[in-house]
XYZ file of N, CA and C in Angstrom:
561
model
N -39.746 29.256 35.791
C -40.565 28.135 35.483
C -39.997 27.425 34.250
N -40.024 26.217 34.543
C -39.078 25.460 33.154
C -40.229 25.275 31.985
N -39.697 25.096 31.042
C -40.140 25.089 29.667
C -41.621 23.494 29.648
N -42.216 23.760 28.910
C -43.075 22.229 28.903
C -41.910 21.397 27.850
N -42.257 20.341 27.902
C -41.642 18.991 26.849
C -41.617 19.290 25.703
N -42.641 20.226 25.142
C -42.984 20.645 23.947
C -42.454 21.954 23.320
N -42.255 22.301 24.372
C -41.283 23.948 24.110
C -39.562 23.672 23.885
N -39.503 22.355 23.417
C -37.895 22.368 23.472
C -37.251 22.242 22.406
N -38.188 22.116 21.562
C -38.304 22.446 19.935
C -36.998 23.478 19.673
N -37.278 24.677 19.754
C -36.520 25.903 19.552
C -35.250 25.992 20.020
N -34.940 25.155 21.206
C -33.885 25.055 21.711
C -33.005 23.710 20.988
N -33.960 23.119 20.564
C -32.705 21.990 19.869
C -32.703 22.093 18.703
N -33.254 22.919 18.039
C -32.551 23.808 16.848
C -31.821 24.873 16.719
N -31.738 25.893 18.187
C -30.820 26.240 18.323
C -28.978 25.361 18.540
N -29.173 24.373 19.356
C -28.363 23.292 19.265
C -28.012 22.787 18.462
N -28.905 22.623 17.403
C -28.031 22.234 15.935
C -27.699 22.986 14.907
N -28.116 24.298 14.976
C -27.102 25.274 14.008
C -26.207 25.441 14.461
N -25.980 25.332 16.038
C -24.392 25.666 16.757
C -23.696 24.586 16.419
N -24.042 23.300 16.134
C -22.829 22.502 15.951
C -23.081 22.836 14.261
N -23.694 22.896 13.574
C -23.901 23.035 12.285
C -22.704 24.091 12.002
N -22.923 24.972 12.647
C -21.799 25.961 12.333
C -20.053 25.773 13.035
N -20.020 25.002 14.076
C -18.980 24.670 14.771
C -18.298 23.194 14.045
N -19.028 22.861 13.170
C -18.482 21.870 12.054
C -17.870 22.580 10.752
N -18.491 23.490 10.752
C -17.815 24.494 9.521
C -16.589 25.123 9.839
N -16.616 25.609 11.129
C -15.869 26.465 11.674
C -14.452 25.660 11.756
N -14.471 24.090 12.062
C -13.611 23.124 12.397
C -12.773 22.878 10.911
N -14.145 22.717 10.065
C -13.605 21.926 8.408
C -12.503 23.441 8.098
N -13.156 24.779 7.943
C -12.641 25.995 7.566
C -11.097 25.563 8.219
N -11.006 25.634 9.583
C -9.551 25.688 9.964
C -8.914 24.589 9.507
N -9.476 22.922 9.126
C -8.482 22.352 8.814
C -8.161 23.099 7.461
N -9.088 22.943 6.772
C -8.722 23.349 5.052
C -7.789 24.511 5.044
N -7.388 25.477 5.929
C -6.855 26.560 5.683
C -5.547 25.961 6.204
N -4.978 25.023 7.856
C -3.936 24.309 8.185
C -3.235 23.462 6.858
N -4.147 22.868 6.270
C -3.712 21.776 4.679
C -3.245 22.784 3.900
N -4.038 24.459 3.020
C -3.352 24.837 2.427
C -1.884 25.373 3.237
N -1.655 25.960 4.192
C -0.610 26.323 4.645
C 0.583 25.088 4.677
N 0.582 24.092 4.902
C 1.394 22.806 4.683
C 1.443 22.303 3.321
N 0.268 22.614 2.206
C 1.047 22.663 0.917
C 1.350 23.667 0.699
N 1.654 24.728 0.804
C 2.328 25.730 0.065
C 3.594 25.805 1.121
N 3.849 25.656 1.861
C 5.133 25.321 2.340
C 5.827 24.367 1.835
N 5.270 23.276 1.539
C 5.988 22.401 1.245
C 6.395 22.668 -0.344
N 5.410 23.438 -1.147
C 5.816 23.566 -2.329
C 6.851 24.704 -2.557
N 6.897 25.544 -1.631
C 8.369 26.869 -1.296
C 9.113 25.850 -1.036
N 9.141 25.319 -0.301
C 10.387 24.340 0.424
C 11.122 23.716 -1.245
N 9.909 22.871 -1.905
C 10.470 21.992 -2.886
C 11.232 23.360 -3.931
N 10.429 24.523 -4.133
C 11.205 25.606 -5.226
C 12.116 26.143 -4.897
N 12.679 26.084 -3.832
C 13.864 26.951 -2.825
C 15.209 25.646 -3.649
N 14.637 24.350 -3.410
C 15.715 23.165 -3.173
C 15.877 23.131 -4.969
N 15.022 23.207 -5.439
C 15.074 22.629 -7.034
C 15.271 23.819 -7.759
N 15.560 25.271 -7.407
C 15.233 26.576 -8.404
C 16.635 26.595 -9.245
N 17.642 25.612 -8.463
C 18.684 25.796 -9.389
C 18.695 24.019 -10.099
N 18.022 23.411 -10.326
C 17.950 22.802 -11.291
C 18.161 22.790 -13.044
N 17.141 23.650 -13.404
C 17.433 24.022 -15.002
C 18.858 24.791 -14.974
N 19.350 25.196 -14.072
C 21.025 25.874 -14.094
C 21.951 24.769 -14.063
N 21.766 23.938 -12.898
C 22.497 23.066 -12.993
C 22.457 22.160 -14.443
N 21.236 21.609 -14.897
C 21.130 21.259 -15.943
C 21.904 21.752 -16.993
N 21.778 23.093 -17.430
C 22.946 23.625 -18.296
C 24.345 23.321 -17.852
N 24.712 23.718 -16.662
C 26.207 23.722 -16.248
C 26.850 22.268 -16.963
N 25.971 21.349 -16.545
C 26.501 19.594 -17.105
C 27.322 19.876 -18.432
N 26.659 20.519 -19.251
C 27.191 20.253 -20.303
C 28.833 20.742 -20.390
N 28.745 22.120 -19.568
C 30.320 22.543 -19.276
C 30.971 21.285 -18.680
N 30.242 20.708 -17.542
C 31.295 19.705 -17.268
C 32.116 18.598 -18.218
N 30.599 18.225 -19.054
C 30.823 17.124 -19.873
C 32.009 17.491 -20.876
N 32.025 18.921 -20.672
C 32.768 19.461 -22.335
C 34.473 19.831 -21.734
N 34.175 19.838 -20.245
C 35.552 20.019 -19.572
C 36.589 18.527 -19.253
N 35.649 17.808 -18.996
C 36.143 16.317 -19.363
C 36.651 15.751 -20.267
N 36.076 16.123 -21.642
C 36.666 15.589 -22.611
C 37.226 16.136 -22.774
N 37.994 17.677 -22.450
C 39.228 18.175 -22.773
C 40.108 17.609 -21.683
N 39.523 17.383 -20.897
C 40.820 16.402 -19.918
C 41.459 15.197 -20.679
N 40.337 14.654 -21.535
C 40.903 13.132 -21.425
C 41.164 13.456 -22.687
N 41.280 14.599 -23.581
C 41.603 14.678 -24.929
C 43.545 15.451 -24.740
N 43.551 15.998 -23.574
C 45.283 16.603 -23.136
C 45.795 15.331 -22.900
N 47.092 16.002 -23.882
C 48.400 15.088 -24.087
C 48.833 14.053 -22.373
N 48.873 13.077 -22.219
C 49.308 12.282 -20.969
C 50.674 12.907 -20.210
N 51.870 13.241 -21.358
C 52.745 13.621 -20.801
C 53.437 14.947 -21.519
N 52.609 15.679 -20.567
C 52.851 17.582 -21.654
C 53.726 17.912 -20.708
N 54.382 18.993 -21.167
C 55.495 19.996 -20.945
C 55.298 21.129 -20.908
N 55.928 22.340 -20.533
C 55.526 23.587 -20.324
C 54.127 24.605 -20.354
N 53.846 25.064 -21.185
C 52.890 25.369 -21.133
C 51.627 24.862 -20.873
N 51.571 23.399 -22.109
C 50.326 22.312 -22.032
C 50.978 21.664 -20.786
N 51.702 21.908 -19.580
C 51.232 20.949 -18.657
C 50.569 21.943 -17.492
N 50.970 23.060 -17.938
C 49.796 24.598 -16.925
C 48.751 24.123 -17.654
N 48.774 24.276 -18.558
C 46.894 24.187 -19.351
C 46.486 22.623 -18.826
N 47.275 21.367 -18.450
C 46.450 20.677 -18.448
C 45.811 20.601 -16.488
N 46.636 20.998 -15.699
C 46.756 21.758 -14.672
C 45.507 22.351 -14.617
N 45.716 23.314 -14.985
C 44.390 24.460 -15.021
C 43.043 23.971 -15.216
N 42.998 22.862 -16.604
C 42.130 22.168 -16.401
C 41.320 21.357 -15.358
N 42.485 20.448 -14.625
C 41.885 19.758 -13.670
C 42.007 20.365 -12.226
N 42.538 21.559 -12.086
C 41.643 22.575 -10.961
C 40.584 22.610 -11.336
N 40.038 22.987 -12.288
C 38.795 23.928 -13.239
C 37.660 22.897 -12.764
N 37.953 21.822 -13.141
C 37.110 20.577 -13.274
C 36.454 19.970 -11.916
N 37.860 19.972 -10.622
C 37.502 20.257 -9.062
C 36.794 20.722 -8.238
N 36.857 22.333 -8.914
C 36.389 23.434 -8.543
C 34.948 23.141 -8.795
N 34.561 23.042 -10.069
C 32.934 22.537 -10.477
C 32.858 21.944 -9.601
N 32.874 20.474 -9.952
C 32.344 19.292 -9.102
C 32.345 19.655 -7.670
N 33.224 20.721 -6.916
C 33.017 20.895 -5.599
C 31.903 22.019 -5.445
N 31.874 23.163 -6.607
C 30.739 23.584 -6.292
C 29.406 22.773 -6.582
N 29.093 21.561 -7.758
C 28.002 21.112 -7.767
C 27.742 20.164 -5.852
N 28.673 19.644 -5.744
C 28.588 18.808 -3.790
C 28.356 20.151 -3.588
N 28.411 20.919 -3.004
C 27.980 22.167 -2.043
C 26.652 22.833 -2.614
N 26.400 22.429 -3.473
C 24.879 22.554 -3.746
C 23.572 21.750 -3.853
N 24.492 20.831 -3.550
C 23.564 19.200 -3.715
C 23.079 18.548 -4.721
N 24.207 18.493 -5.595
C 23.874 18.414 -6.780
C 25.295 17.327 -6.873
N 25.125 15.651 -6.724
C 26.193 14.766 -6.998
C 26.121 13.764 -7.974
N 27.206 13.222 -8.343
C 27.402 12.788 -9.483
C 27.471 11.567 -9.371
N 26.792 10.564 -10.359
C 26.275 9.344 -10.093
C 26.910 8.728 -11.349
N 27.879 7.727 -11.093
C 29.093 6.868 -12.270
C 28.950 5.262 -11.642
N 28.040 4.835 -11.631
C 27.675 3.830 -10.997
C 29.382 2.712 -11.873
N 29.851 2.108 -10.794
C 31.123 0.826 -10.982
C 30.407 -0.523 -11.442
N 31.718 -0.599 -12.688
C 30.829 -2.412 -13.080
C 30.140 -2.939 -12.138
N 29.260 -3.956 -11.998
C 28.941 -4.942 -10.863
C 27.777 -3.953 -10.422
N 27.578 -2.700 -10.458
C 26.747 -2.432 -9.952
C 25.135 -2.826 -10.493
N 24.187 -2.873 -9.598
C 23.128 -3.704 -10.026
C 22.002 -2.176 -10.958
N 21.584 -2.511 -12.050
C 20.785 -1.099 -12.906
C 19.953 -0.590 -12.321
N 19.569 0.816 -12.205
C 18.422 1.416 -11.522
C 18.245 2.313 -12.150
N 16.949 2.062 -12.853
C 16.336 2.865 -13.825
C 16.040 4.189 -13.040
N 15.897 4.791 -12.203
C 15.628 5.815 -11.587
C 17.195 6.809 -11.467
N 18.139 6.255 -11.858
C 19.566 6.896 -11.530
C 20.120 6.514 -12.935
N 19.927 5.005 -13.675
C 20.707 5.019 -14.758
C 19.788 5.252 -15.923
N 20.378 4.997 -17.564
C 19.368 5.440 -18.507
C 20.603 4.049 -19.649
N 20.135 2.789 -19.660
C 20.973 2.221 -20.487
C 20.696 2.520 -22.033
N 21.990 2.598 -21.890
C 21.875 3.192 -23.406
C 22.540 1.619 -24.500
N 22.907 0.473 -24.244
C 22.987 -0.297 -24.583
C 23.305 -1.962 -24.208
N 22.835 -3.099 -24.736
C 22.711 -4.059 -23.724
C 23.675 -5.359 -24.401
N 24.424 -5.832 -23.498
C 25.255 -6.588 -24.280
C 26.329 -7.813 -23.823
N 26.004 -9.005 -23.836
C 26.358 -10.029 -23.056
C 27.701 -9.898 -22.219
N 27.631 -10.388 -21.448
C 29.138 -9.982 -20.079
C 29.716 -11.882 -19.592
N 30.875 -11.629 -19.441
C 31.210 -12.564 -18.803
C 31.619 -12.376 -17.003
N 31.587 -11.237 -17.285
C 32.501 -10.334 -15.931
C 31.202 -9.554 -14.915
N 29.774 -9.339 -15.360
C 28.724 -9.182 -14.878
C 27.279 -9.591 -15.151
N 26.812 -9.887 -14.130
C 25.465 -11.117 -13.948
C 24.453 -10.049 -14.680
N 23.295 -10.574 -15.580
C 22.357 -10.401 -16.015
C 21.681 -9.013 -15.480
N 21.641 -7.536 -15.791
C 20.977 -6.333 -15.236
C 22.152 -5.422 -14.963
N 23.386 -6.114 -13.899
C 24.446 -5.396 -13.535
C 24.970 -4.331 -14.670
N 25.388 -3.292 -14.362
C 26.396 -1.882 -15.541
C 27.508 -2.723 -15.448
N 27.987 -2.450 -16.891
C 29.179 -3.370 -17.082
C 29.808 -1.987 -17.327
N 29.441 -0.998 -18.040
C 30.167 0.530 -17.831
C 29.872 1.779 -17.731
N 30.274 2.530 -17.304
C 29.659 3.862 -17.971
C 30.269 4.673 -18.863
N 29.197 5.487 -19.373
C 29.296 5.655 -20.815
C 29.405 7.695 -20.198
N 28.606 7.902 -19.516
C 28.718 9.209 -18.970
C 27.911 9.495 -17.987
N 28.211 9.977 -17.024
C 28.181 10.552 -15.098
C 26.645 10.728 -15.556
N 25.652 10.806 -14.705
C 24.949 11.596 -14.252
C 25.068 12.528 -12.965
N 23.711 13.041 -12.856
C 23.811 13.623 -11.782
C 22.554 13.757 -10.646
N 22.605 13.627 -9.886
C 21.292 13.782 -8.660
C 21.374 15.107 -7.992
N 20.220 15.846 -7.905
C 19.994 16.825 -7.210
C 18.905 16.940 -6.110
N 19.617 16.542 -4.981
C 18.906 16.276 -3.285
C 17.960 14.856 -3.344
N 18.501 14.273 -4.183
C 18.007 12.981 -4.164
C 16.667 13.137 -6.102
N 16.526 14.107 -6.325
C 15.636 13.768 -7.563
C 17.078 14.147 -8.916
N 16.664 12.792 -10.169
C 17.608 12.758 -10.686
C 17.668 14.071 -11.939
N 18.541 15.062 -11.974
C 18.696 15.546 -12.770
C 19.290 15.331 -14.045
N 20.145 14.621 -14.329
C 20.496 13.594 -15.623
C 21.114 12.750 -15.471
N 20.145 11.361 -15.630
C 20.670 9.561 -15.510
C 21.476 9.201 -16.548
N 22.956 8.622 -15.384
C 23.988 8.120 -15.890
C 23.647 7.074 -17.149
N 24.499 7.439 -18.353
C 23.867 6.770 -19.310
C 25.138 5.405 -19.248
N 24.797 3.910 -19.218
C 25.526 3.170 -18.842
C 25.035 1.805 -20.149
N 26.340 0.686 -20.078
C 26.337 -0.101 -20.704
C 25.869 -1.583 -19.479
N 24.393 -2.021 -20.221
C 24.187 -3.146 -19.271
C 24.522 -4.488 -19.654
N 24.439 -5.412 -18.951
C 24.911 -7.119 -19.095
C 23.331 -7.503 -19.535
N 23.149 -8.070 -20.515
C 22.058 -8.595 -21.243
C 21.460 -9.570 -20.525
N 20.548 -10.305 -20.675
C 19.662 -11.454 -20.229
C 20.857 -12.751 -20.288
N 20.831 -13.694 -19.613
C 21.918 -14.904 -20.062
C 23.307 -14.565 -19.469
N 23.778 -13.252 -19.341
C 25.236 -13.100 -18.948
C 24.817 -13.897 -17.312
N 26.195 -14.421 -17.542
C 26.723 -15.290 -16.079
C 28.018 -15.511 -16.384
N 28.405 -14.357 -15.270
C 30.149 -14.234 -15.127
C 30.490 -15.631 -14.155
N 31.794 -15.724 -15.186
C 32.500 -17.160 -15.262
C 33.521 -17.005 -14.254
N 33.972 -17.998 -13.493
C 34.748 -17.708 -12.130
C 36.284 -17.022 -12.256
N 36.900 -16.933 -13.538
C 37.914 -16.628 -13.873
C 38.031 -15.262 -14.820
N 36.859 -14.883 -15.205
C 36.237 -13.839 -15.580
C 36.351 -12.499 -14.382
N 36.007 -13.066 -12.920
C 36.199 -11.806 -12.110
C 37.596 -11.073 -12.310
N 38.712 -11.777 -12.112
C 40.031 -11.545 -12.346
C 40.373 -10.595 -13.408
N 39.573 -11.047 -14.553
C 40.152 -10.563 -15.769
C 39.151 -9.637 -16.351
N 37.727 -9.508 -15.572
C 37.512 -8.206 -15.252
C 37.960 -7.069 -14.602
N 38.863 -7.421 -13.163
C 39.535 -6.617 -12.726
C 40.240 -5.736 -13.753
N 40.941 -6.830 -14.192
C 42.286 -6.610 -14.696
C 42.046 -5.307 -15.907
N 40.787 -5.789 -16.478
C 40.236 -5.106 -17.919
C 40.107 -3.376 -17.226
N 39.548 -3.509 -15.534
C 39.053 -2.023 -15.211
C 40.120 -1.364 -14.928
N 41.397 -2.135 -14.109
C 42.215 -1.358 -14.117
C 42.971 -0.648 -15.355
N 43.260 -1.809 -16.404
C 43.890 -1.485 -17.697
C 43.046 -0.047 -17.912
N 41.838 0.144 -18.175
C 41.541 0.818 -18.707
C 41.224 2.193 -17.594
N 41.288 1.882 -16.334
C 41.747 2.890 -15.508
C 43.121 3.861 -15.854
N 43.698 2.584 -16.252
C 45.300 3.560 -16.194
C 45.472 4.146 -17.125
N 44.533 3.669 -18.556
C 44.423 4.530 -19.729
C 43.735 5.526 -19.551
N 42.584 6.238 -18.902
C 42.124 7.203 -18.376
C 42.644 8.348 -17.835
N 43.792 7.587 -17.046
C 44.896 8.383 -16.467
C 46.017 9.140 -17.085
N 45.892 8.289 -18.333
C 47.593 8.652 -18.826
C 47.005 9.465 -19.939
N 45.868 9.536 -19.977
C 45.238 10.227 -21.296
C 44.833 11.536 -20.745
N 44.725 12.057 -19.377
C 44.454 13.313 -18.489
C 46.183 13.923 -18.457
């Protein structure tokens, strides 16, 4: 015999603690799916970044292996030309282990346009040879690790007003190579 109209009371409060509780039951599993996707994602990020503060130290070896490059005689002989040798294996060897760890080196070229997220200008100063923002040099490498910057290339920028002059490109060239080849002859 079915229930009267009035007896259905009990039953649709049974009906609503079941969804009452089948809403909990739903929220519980997302909230527990969300923590499992942040804490993965935060292993993921400590796995990729744990050699950061290492790498961070290492820089300075690099920085300090460089300037003994560019501080050896251009044209050494016997011994100082093994030592200068040795050096620029030494120096290879790094830089190929920092690429195999994901950890690359960011020397942004005149003309390039500034990005505060990669560079860190360390001084600003009218250009004829690059437009207003552009690095007119760098001053020393940074480095990026998997895309977050571990230390921004510290660079020389083109001030407000610079507007390179059409005969200026040339003799900008000319200025990067010159001082390319002094780079060279000074390794």
């Amino acid at each position: 015999m079915p229930p009267a109209d009035g007896d259905l009371a009990p039953l649709d409060q049974v009906i609503a603690e079941r969804d009452a509780w089948r809403d909990r039951a739903l929220r519980a599993a997302a909230e527990a799916e969300n923590v499992r996707k942040r804490t993965e994602t935060q292993m993921n990020d400590a796995r990729a970044y744990a050699i950061q503060r290492f790498a961070r130290d290492l820089l300075g070896v690099a920085d300090n292996l460089e300037r003994a490059l560019q501080a050896a005689p251009a044209e050494s002989e016997g011994p100082a030309a093994g030592l200068v040798t040795g050096l620029e294996m030494t120096r290879k060897a790094l830089l190929t282990a920092f690429e195999g760890n994901g950890l690359t080196r960011v020397a942004p070229e005149a003309g390039t346009a500034f990005d505060p997220h990669q560079h860190q200008a360390m001084m600003e100063q009218p250009s004829e040879t690059a437009a207003a923002g552009q690095v007119i040099q760098t001053l020393q490498p940074g480095y990026v690790l998997f895309g977050r910057t571990v230390r921004p290339a510290m660079v020389v920028v083109a001030a407000k007003g610079s507007v390179p002059t059409p005969d200026a490109g040339t003799r900008g060239a000319a200025n990067a190579a010159y001082a390319a080849a002094g780079a060279r002859t000074k390794r």
